[in-house]
Amino acid sequence: MEGSGEATPTTGGARTLTAKGRATRARIVAAASELVFAHGVARTGIDDVRRAAGVSASQLYHYFSDKDDLVRAVIAHQTDGVLDAQQPLLDHLDSFAALEQWRDMLVGLQEQRHCAGGCPIGSIAAELADDDPGAREDLAAGFERWEAPIRAGLARMRERGDLRADTDTDGLALALLAALQGGLLLTQTRRSTEPLRTGLDAMIAHIRAHSI
C-alpha cells in the first residue's frame, strides 16, 4: 500500500516493514488469534479480524494475501504463545521435580481458563490437518518445537544417570506430549482438569519406572 508508511522498498523489490508496519501486522495477528481460539478457523472471517484489529481491508491485505496466509501467521503466533507460557520450566524438564512443577503449571493454566478452549495449537490442528497441507506442516513443526525441549530434558536425565541408559527418552517425550494433548481435549470437553492431571501423572509415573 503506497504511502502507508508501513513498508519500505529494498533491493529487488522486496519490502521491509517499518516499526509501525510491524506493530500493525502484530495487531492483526493477535486479533485473529483471539478470534480463532474462541470460535475456530471456519467461523472466523476476514471482516471479523479487520474489525477486531481496527484496520481497513486494504491494510489487512497489505500484510496477508488471503485468509490462508493469515491463518499460517496465527499458527506461528499461537505456537510462540503456548511455548512462552511454559517458560522457564519447559526448557528445564530434567528432573522429576521439574516435571511435576510443569504438570502443576499446565493444570493451573487450564483452571485459569475454566477449562475452555483446549490447546490453541491442537484446536487448529483438529480443523485443518486433513484439508490444508501447508497448515499441517506448520502445525507439525509447532508440535516438534514443543516436543524438543521435553526430549532434551529427559535425555539429560538419562545422561546424568537418573534414568537407565537404555531408556528411550525420545519415545517417552512423544508419549508425554500425546498425554498432554489428550488430557487438554478431555479437560475442555468435561470442564474438569482431572483428565489432564491424570494423564500427566500416569506418564510421569511411567518415566519414574525407568529410573535406576
mmCIF file of C-alpha atoms in Angstrom:
data_model
loop_
_atom_site.group_PDB
_atom_site.id
_atom_site.type_symbol
_atom_site.label_atom_id
_atom_site.label_comp_id
_atom_site.label_asym_id
_atom_site.label_seq_id
_atom_site.Cartn_x
_atom_site.Cartn_y
_atom_site.Cartn_z
ATOM 1 C CA MET A 1 0.000 0.000 0.000
ATOM 2 C CA GLU A 2 1.903 3.036 -1.238
ATOM 3 C CA GLY A 3 2.178 5.965 1.105
ATOM 4 C CA SER A 4 1.117 3.942 4.123
ATOM 5 C CA GLY A 5 4.412 4.478 5.887
ATOM 6 C CA GLU A 6 4.296 0.822 6.920
ATOM 7 C CA ALA A 7 6.799 -0.670 4.476
ATOM 8 C CA THR A 8 9.927 0.486 2.695
ATOM 9 C CA PRO A 9 11.300 -0.864 -0.604
ATOM 10 C CA THR A 10 14.542 -2.819 -0.621
ATOM 11 C CA THR A 11 16.781 -4.136 -3.359
ATOM 12 C CA GLY A 12 14.975 -6.444 -5.753
ATOM 13 C CA GLY A 13 11.506 -5.160 -4.930
ATOM 14 C CA ALA A 14 11.161 -6.882 -1.531
ATOM 15 C CA ARG A 15 9.781 -4.817 1.325
ATOM 16 C CA THR A 16 10.958 -4.452 4.881
ATOM 17 C CA LEU A 17 8.337 -3.488 7.452
ATOM 18 C CA THR A 18 8.821 -0.339 9.434
ATOM 19 C CA ALA A 19 8.233 -0.294 13.192
ATOM 20 C CA LYS A 20 4.716 0.969 12.506
ATOM 21 C CA GLY A 21 4.161 -1.778 9.963
ATOM 22 C CA ARG A 22 5.390 -4.481 12.336
ATOM 23 C CA ALA A 23 3.063 -3.167 15.038
ATOM 24 C CA THR A 24 0.080 -3.152 12.677
ATOM 25 C CA ARG A 25 0.805 -6.657 11.439
ATOM 26 C CA ALA A 26 1.236 -7.919 15.005
ATOM 27 C CA ARG A 27 -2.089 -6.340 15.981
ATOM 28 C CA ILE A 28 -3.853 -8.111 13.118
ATOM 29 C CA VAL A 29 -2.310 -11.474 14.009
ATOM 30 C CA ALA A 30 -3.128 -11.059 17.708
ATOM 31 C CA ALA A 31 -6.746 -10.194 16.915
ATOM 32 C CA ALA A 32 -7.055 -13.135 14.537
ATOM 33 C CA SER A 33 -5.504 -15.473 17.107
ATOM 34 C CA GLU A 34 -8.015 -14.475 19.779
ATOM 35 C CA LEU A 35 -10.927 -14.983 17.399
ATOM 36 C CA VAL A 36 -9.654 -18.337 16.145
ATOM 37 C CA PHE A 37 -9.116 -19.565 19.707
ATOM 38 C CA ALA A 38 -12.620 -18.503 20.696
ATOM 39 C CA HIS A 39 -14.539 -19.507 17.561
ATOM 40 C CA GLY A 40 -12.326 -21.698 15.374
ATOM 41 C CA VAL A 41 -10.857 -21.053 11.943
ATOM 42 C CA ALA A 42 -14.029 -21.719 9.933
ATOM 43 C CA ARG A 43 -16.137 -19.276 11.954
ATOM 44 C CA THR A 44 -13.541 -16.503 11.881
ATOM 45 C CA GLY A 45 -13.908 -14.287 8.829
ATOM 46 C CA ILE A 46 -11.561 -11.686 7.422
ATOM 47 C CA ASP A 47 -14.063 -8.939 8.241
ATOM 48 C CA ASP A 48 -14.207 -10.162 11.846
ATOM 49 C CA VAL A 49 -10.438 -9.857 12.093
ATOM 50 C CA ARG A 50 -10.403 -6.472 10.402
ATOM 51 C CA ARG A 51 -12.942 -5.060 12.852
ATOM 52 C CA ALA A 52 -11.236 -6.573 15.892
ATOM 53 C CA ALA A 53 -7.833 -5.221 14.832
ATOM 54 C CA GLY A 54 -9.213 -1.823 13.862
ATOM 55 C CA VAL A 55 -7.721 -1.864 10.367
ATOM 56 C CA SER A 56 -9.081 -1.364 6.873
ATOM 57 C CA ALA A 57 -9.385 -4.132 4.304
ATOM 58 C CA SER A 58 -6.518 -2.626 2.308
ATOM 59 C CA GLN A 59 -4.291 -2.643 5.391
ATOM 60 C CA LEU A 60 -5.068 -6.263 6.136
ATOM 61 C CA TYR A 61 -4.402 -7.376 2.575
ATOM 62 C CA HIS A 62 -1.211 -5.335 2.591
ATOM 63 C CA TYR A 63 0.215 -7.869 5.053
ATOM 64 C CA PHE A 64 -1.667 -11.053 4.136
ATOM 65 C CA SER A 65 -2.544 -12.279 0.667
ATOM 66 C CA ASP A 66 -5.612 -14.219 1.838
ATOM 67 C CA LYS A 67 -7.141 -15.973 4.841
ATOM 68 C CA ASP A 68 -4.844 -18.990 4.468
ATOM 69 C CA ASP A 69 -1.828 -16.694 4.723
ATOM 70 C CA LEU A 70 -3.270 -15.104 7.867
ATOM 71 C CA VAL A 71 -4.058 -18.489 9.418
ATOM 72 C CA ARG A 72 -0.461 -19.597 8.993
ATOM 73 C CA ALA A 73 0.634 -16.454 10.815
ATOM 74 C CA VAL A 74 -1.866 -17.322 13.550
ATOM 75 C CA ILE A 75 -0.345 -20.810 13.869
ATOM 76 C CA ALA A 76 3.098 -19.271 14.366
ATOM 77 C CA HIS A 77 1.717 -16.768 16.878
ATOM 78 C CA GLN A 78 -0.168 -19.423 18.843
ATOM 79 C CA THR A 79 2.857 -21.718 18.891
ATOM 80 C CA ASP A 80 5.048 -18.936 20.269
ATOM 81 C CA GLY A 81 2.417 -18.112 22.874
ATOM 82 C CA VAL A 82 1.934 -21.698 24.017
ATOM 83 C CA LEU A 83 5.665 -22.296 24.412
ATOM 84 C CA ASP A 84 6.367 -18.916 26.019
ATOM 85 C CA ALA A 85 3.641 -19.535 28.600
ATOM 86 C CA GLN A 86 5.507 -22.646 29.771
ATOM 87 C CA GLN A 87 8.847 -20.946 30.289
ATOM 88 C CA PRO A 88 11.193 -21.205 32.073
ATOM 89 C CA LEU A 89 10.007 -24.673 33.132
ATOM 90 C CA LEU A 90 9.762 -26.080 29.614
ATOM 91 C CA ASP A 91 13.484 -25.633 28.967
ATOM 92 C CA HIS A 92 14.458 -27.325 32.242
ATOM 93 C CA LEU A 93 12.449 -30.547 32.348
ATOM 94 C CA ASP A 94 15.440 -32.546 33.538
ATOM 95 C CA SER A 95 14.259 -33.806 36.931
ATOM 96 C CA PHE A 96 11.158 -35.402 38.384
ATOM 97 C CA ALA A 97 10.587 -32.287 40.478
ATOM 98 C CA ALA A 98 10.668 -30.155 37.314
ATOM 99 C CA LEU A 99 8.230 -32.472 35.538
ATOM 100 C CA GLU A 100 5.822 -32.215 38.480
ATOM 101 C CA GLN A 101 6.127 -28.407 38.566
ATOM 102 C CA TRP A 102 5.417 -28.329 34.828
ATOM 103 C CA ARG A 103 2.361 -30.546 35.333
ATOM 104 C CA ASP A 104 1.065 -28.227 38.057
ATOM 105 C CA MET A 105 1.633 -25.196 35.841
ATOM 106 C CA LEU A 106 -0.254 -26.762 32.917
ATOM 107 C CA VAL A 107 -3.164 -27.728 35.160
ATOM 108 C CA GLY A 108 -3.167 -24.236 36.664
ATOM 109 C CA LEU A 109 -3.383 -22.617 33.234
ATOM 110 C CA GLN A 110 -6.478 -24.655 32.434
ATOM 111 C CA GLU A 111 -8.032 -23.757 35.771
ATOM 112 C CA GLN A 112 -7.472 -20.064 34.961
ATOM 113 C CA ARG A 113 -9.306 -20.576 31.647
ATOM 114 C CA HIS A 114 -12.105 -22.516 33.367
ATOM 115 C CA CYS A 115 -11.080 -25.458 31.143
ATOM 116 C CA ALA A 116 -12.320 -23.677 27.993
ATOM 117 C CA GLY A 117 -10.573 -23.576 24.643
ATOM 118 C CA GLY A 118 -8.288 -26.583 24.880
ATOM 119 C CA CYS A 119 -4.889 -26.311 23.225
ATOM 120 C CA PRO A 120 -4.528 -23.305 20.884
ATOM 121 C CA ILE A 121 -2.383 -25.382 18.528
ATOM 122 C CA GLY A 122 -4.352 -28.606 18.858
ATOM 123 C CA SER A 123 -7.680 -26.921 18.157
ATOM 124 C CA ILE A 124 -6.381 -25.565 14.845
ATOM 125 C CA ALA A 125 -4.888 -28.957 14.006
ATOM 126 C CA ALA A 126 -8.272 -30.605 14.543
ATOM 127 C CA GLU A 127 -9.787 -28.275 11.946
ATOM 128 C CA LEU A 128 -7.072 -28.067 9.316
ATOM 129 C CA ALA A 129 -4.655 -31.010 9.465
ATOM 130 C CA ASP A 130 -6.630 -33.146 6.987
ATOM 131 C CA ASP A 131 -7.511 -30.440 4.474
ATOM 132 C CA ASP A 132 -4.659 -27.908 4.411
ATOM 133 C CA PRO A 133 -1.214 -29.426 3.760
ATOM 134 C CA GLY A 134 0.587 -26.131 4.358
ATOM 135 C CA ALA A 135 -1.111 -25.586 7.687
ATOM 136 C CA ARG A 136 -0.497 -29.219 8.642
ATOM 137 C CA GLU A 137 3.237 -28.780 8.059
ATOM 138 C CA ASP A 138 3.288 -25.631 10.195
ATOM 139 C CA LEU A 139 1.322 -27.363 12.943
ATOM 140 C CA ALA A 140 3.633 -30.375 12.864
ATOM 141 C CA ALA A 141 6.594 -28.021 13.169
ATOM 142 C CA GLY A 142 4.912 -26.328 16.116
ATOM 143 C CA PHE A 143 4.407 -29.632 17.916
ATOM 144 C CA GLU A 144 8.029 -30.522 17.184
ATOM 145 C CA ARG A 145 9.123 -27.271 18.827
ATOM 146 C CA TRP A 146 7.065 -28.289 21.858
ATOM 147 C CA GLU A 147 8.404 -31.840 21.966
ATOM 148 C CA ALA A 148 12.070 -30.888 21.514
ATOM 149 C CA PRO A 149 12.679 -29.389 24.988
ATOM 150 C CA ILE A 150 10.810 -32.290 26.620
ATOM 151 C CA ARG A 151 13.042 -34.695 24.707
ATOM 152 C CA ALA A 152 16.154 -32.739 25.676
ATOM 153 C CA GLY A 153 15.234 -32.666 29.366
ATOM 154 C CA LEU A 154 14.632 -36.409 29.534
ATOM 155 C CA ALA A 155 17.884 -37.034 27.644
ATOM 156 C CA ARG A 156 19.747 -35.008 30.283
ATOM 157 C CA MET A 157 18.154 -37.152 32.986
ATOM 158 C CA ARG A 158 19.413 -40.261 31.207
ATOM 159 C CA GLU A 159 22.887 -38.797 30.754
ATOM 160 C CA ARG A 160 23.018 -37.846 34.440
ATOM 161 C CA GLY A 161 22.007 -41.339 35.473
ATOM 162 C CA ASP A 162 18.509 -40.514 36.737
ATOM 163 C CA LEU A 163 17.112 -42.813 34.043
ATOM 164 C CA ARG A 164 18.522 -46.108 32.867
ATOM 165 C CA ALA A 165 20.980 -45.965 29.986
ATOM 166 C CA ASP A 166 18.619 -47.968 27.760
ATOM 167 C CA THR A 167 15.671 -45.585 28.290
ATOM 168 C CA ASP A 168 14.009 -44.449 25.055
ATOM 169 C CA THR A 169 13.742 -40.782 26.012
ATOM 170 C CA ASP A 170 12.526 -39.802 22.533
ATOM 171 C CA GLY A 171 9.596 -42.207 22.849
ATOM 172 C CA LEU A 172 8.817 -41.010 26.379
ATOM 173 C CA ALA A 173 8.832 -37.375 25.248
ATOM 174 C CA LEU A 174 6.410 -38.131 22.432
ATOM 175 C CA ALA A 175 4.147 -40.105 24.772
ATOM 176 C CA LEU A 176 4.199 -37.281 27.316
ATOM 177 C CA LEU A 177 3.177 -34.728 24.689
ATOM 178 C CA ALA A 178 0.447 -37.099 23.451
ATOM 179 C CA ALA A 179 -0.858 -37.483 27.016
ATOM 180 C CA LEU A 180 -0.836 -33.706 27.365
ATOM 181 C CA GLN A 181 -2.824 -33.204 24.155
ATOM 182 C CA GLY A 182 -5.362 -35.881 25.037
ATOM 183 C CA GLY A 183 -5.667 -34.501 28.539
ATOM 184 C CA LEU A 184 -6.306 -30.999 27.222
ATOM 185 C CA LEU A 185 -9.055 -32.253 24.911
ATOM 186 C CA LEU A 186 -10.824 -34.194 27.668
ATOM 187 C CA THR A 187 -10.368 -31.290 30.089
ATOM 188 C CA GLN A 188 -12.032 -28.979 27.568
ATOM 189 C CA THR A 189 -14.876 -31.433 26.974
ATOM 190 C CA ARG A 190 -15.519 -32.344 30.599
ATOM 191 C CA ARG A 191 -14.747 -28.875 32.006
ATOM 192 C CA SER A 192 -12.534 -30.525 34.600
ATOM 193 C CA THR A 193 -8.742 -30.612 34.920
ATOM 194 C CA GLU A 194 -8.863 -34.195 36.229
ATOM 195 C CA PRO A 195 -8.171 -35.786 32.799
ATOM 196 C CA LEU A 196 -5.141 -33.559 32.230
ATOM 197 C CA ARG A 197 -3.681 -34.185 35.678
ATOM 198 C CA THR A 198 -4.410 -37.917 35.483
ATOM 199 C CA GLY A 199 -2.799 -38.295 32.066
ATOM 200 C CA LEU A 200 0.325 -36.360 33.037
ATOM 201 C CA ASP A 201 0.614 -38.179 36.369
ATOM 202 C CA ALA A 202 0.417 -41.522 34.576
ATOM 203 C CA MET A 203 3.208 -40.538 32.194
ATOM 204 C CA ILE A 204 5.435 -39.164 34.954
ATOM 205 C CA ALA A 205 4.935 -42.439 36.847
ATOM 206 C CA HIS A 206 5.866 -44.317 33.674
ATOM 207 C CA ILE A 207 9.037 -42.227 33.350
ATOM 208 C CA ARG A 208 9.856 -42.971 37.006
ATOM 209 C CA ALA A 209 9.677 -46.664 36.186
ATOM 210 C CA HIS A 210 12.790 -46.118 34.041
ATOM 211 C CA SER A 211 14.789 -44.670 36.916
ATOM 212 C CA ILE A 212 17.736 -46.570 38.347
#
